[in-house]
mmCIF file of C-alpha atoms and ligand atoms in Angstrom:
data_model
loop_
_atom_site.group_PDB
_atom_site.id
_atom_site.type_symbol
_atom_site.label_atom_id
_atom_site.label_comp_id
_atom_site.label_asym_id
_atom_site.label_seq_id
_atom_site.Cartn_x
_atom_site.Cartn_y
_atom_site.Cartn_z
ATOM 1 C CA UNK A 858 23.332 -140.892 -101.174
ATOM 2 C CA UNK A 859 19.632 -141.438 -100.372
ATOM 3 C CA UNK A 860 17.379 -142.625 -103.075
ATOM 4 C CA UNK A 861 14.387 -140.314 -103.460
ATOM 5 C CA UNK A 862 11.245 -140.653 -105.556
ATOM 6 C CA UNK A 863 10.075 -137.962 -107.760
ATOM 7 C CA UNK A 864 6.978 -137.283 -109.751
ATOM 8 C CA UNK A 865 6.908 -135.333 -112.778
ATOM 9 C CA UNK A 866 4.350 -132.496 -112.770
ATOM 10 C CA UNK A 867 4.326 -132.316 -116.513
ATOM 11 C CA UNK A 868 3.764 -135.943 -117.552
ATOM 12 C CA UNK A 869 2.841 -137.536 -114.283
ATOM 13 C CA UNK A 870 5.746 -140.001 -114.396
ATOM 14 C CA UNK A 871 7.310 -141.192 -111.163
ATOM 15 C CA UNK A 872 10.940 -142.156 -110.959
ATOM 16 C CA UNK A 873 13.703 -142.632 -108.455
ATOM 17 C CA UNK A 874 16.724 -140.693 -108.236
ATOM 18 C CA UNK A 875 19.993 -140.574 -106.168
ATOM 19 C CA UNK A 876 20.142 -137.128 -104.665
ATOM 20 C CA UNK A 877 23.128 -135.927 -102.684
ATOM 21 C CA UNK A 878 22.151 -134.599 -99.243
ATOM 22 C CA UNK A 879 21.458 -130.887 -99.306
ATOM 23 C CA UNK A 880 20.674 -130.597 -102.981
ATOM 24 C CA UNK A 881 17.173 -131.504 -102.398
ATOM 25 C CA UNK A 882 16.393 -132.472 -105.885
ATOM 26 C CA UNK A 883 18.135 -129.719 -107.708
ATOM 27 C CA UNK A 884 19.025 -130.507 -111.220
ATOM 28 C CA UNK A 885 16.706 -133.581 -111.330
ATOM 29 C CA UNK A 886 14.942 -133.853 -114.525
ATOM 30 C CA UNK A 887 12.167 -136.193 -115.514
ATOM 31 C CA UNK A 888 13.552 -139.190 -117.716
ATOM 32 C CA UNK A 889 10.299 -139.283 -119.537
ATOM 33 C CA UNK A 890 9.864 -135.814 -120.781
ATOM 34 C CA UNK A 891 12.987 -134.014 -119.630
ATOM 35 C CA UNK A 892 11.062 -131.568 -117.574
ATOM 36 C CA UNK A 893 12.499 -129.946 -114.500
ATOM 37 C CA UNK A 894 9.150 -129.681 -113.063
ATOM 38 C CA UNK A 895 9.458 -132.481 -110.711
ATOM 39 C CA UNK A 896 8.293 -132.819 -107.076
ATOM 40 C CA UNK A 897 10.121 -134.907 -104.546
ATOM 41 C CA UNK A 898 7.986 -137.363 -102.779
ATOM 42 C CA UNK A 899 8.554 -137.299 -98.968
ATOM 43 C CA UNK A 900 7.787 -140.852 -98.327
ATOM 44 C CA UNK A 901 8.243 -143.790 -100.481
ATOM 45 C CA UNK A 902 5.441 -145.459 -98.778
ATOM 46 C CA UNK A 903 2.942 -142.816 -100.188
ATOM 47 C CA UNK A 904 2.707 -144.266 -103.465
ATOM 48 C CA UNK A 905 3.402 -147.330 -105.507
ATOM 49 C CA UNK A 906 2.123 -149.847 -103.037
ATOM 50 C CA UNK A 907 -0.848 -151.746 -103.269
ATOM 51 C CA UNK A 908 -4.071 -150.043 -102.032
ATOM 52 C CA UNK A 909 -4.591 -150.927 -98.542
ATOM 53 C CA UNK A 910 -7.554 -150.284 -96.252
ATOM 54 C CA UNK A 911 -9.960 -151.788 -98.760
ATOM 55 C CA UNK A 912 -11.825 -155.071 -98.755
ATOM 56 C CA UNK A 913 -12.673 -157.226 -95.913
ATOM 57 C CA UNK A 914 -15.957 -155.402 -95.101
ATOM 58 C CA UNK A 915 -19.126 -156.847 -96.336
ATOM 59 C CA UNK A 916 -17.483 -160.325 -97.409
ATOM 60 C CA UNK A 917 -18.939 -161.853 -94.225
ATOM 61 C CA UNK A 918 -22.208 -160.374 -93.379
ATOM 62 C CA UNK A 919 -23.660 -161.939 -90.134
ATOM 63 C CA UNK A 920 -27.150 -162.941 -90.007
ATOM 64 C CA UNK A 921 -28.054 -162.626 -93.551
ATOM 65 C CA UNK A 922 -29.424 -165.848 -95.114
ATOM 66 C CA UNK A 923 -27.639 -166.520 -98.392
ATOM 67 C CA UNK A 924 -30.104 -169.384 -99.032
ATOM 68 C CA UNK A 925 -32.859 -168.335 -101.426
HETATM 69 ZN ZN1 LIG B 1162 7.844 -135.922 -117.307
#
């Protein structure tokens, strides 16, 4: 069974759940608040990872004198 990641629309908690193919998250409840208002996240790469794409710009400004 594939492991899907869900997010709770009630408390905002995210959790992973093993879901049988075809059920599409039916019967999945939030482990935090027990709500059934959960949304399946399509991609596991969409959240939980470090914020990429930031940083690197401005750290090495060319032509700017840092002396005085
Ligand atoms: Zn919840």
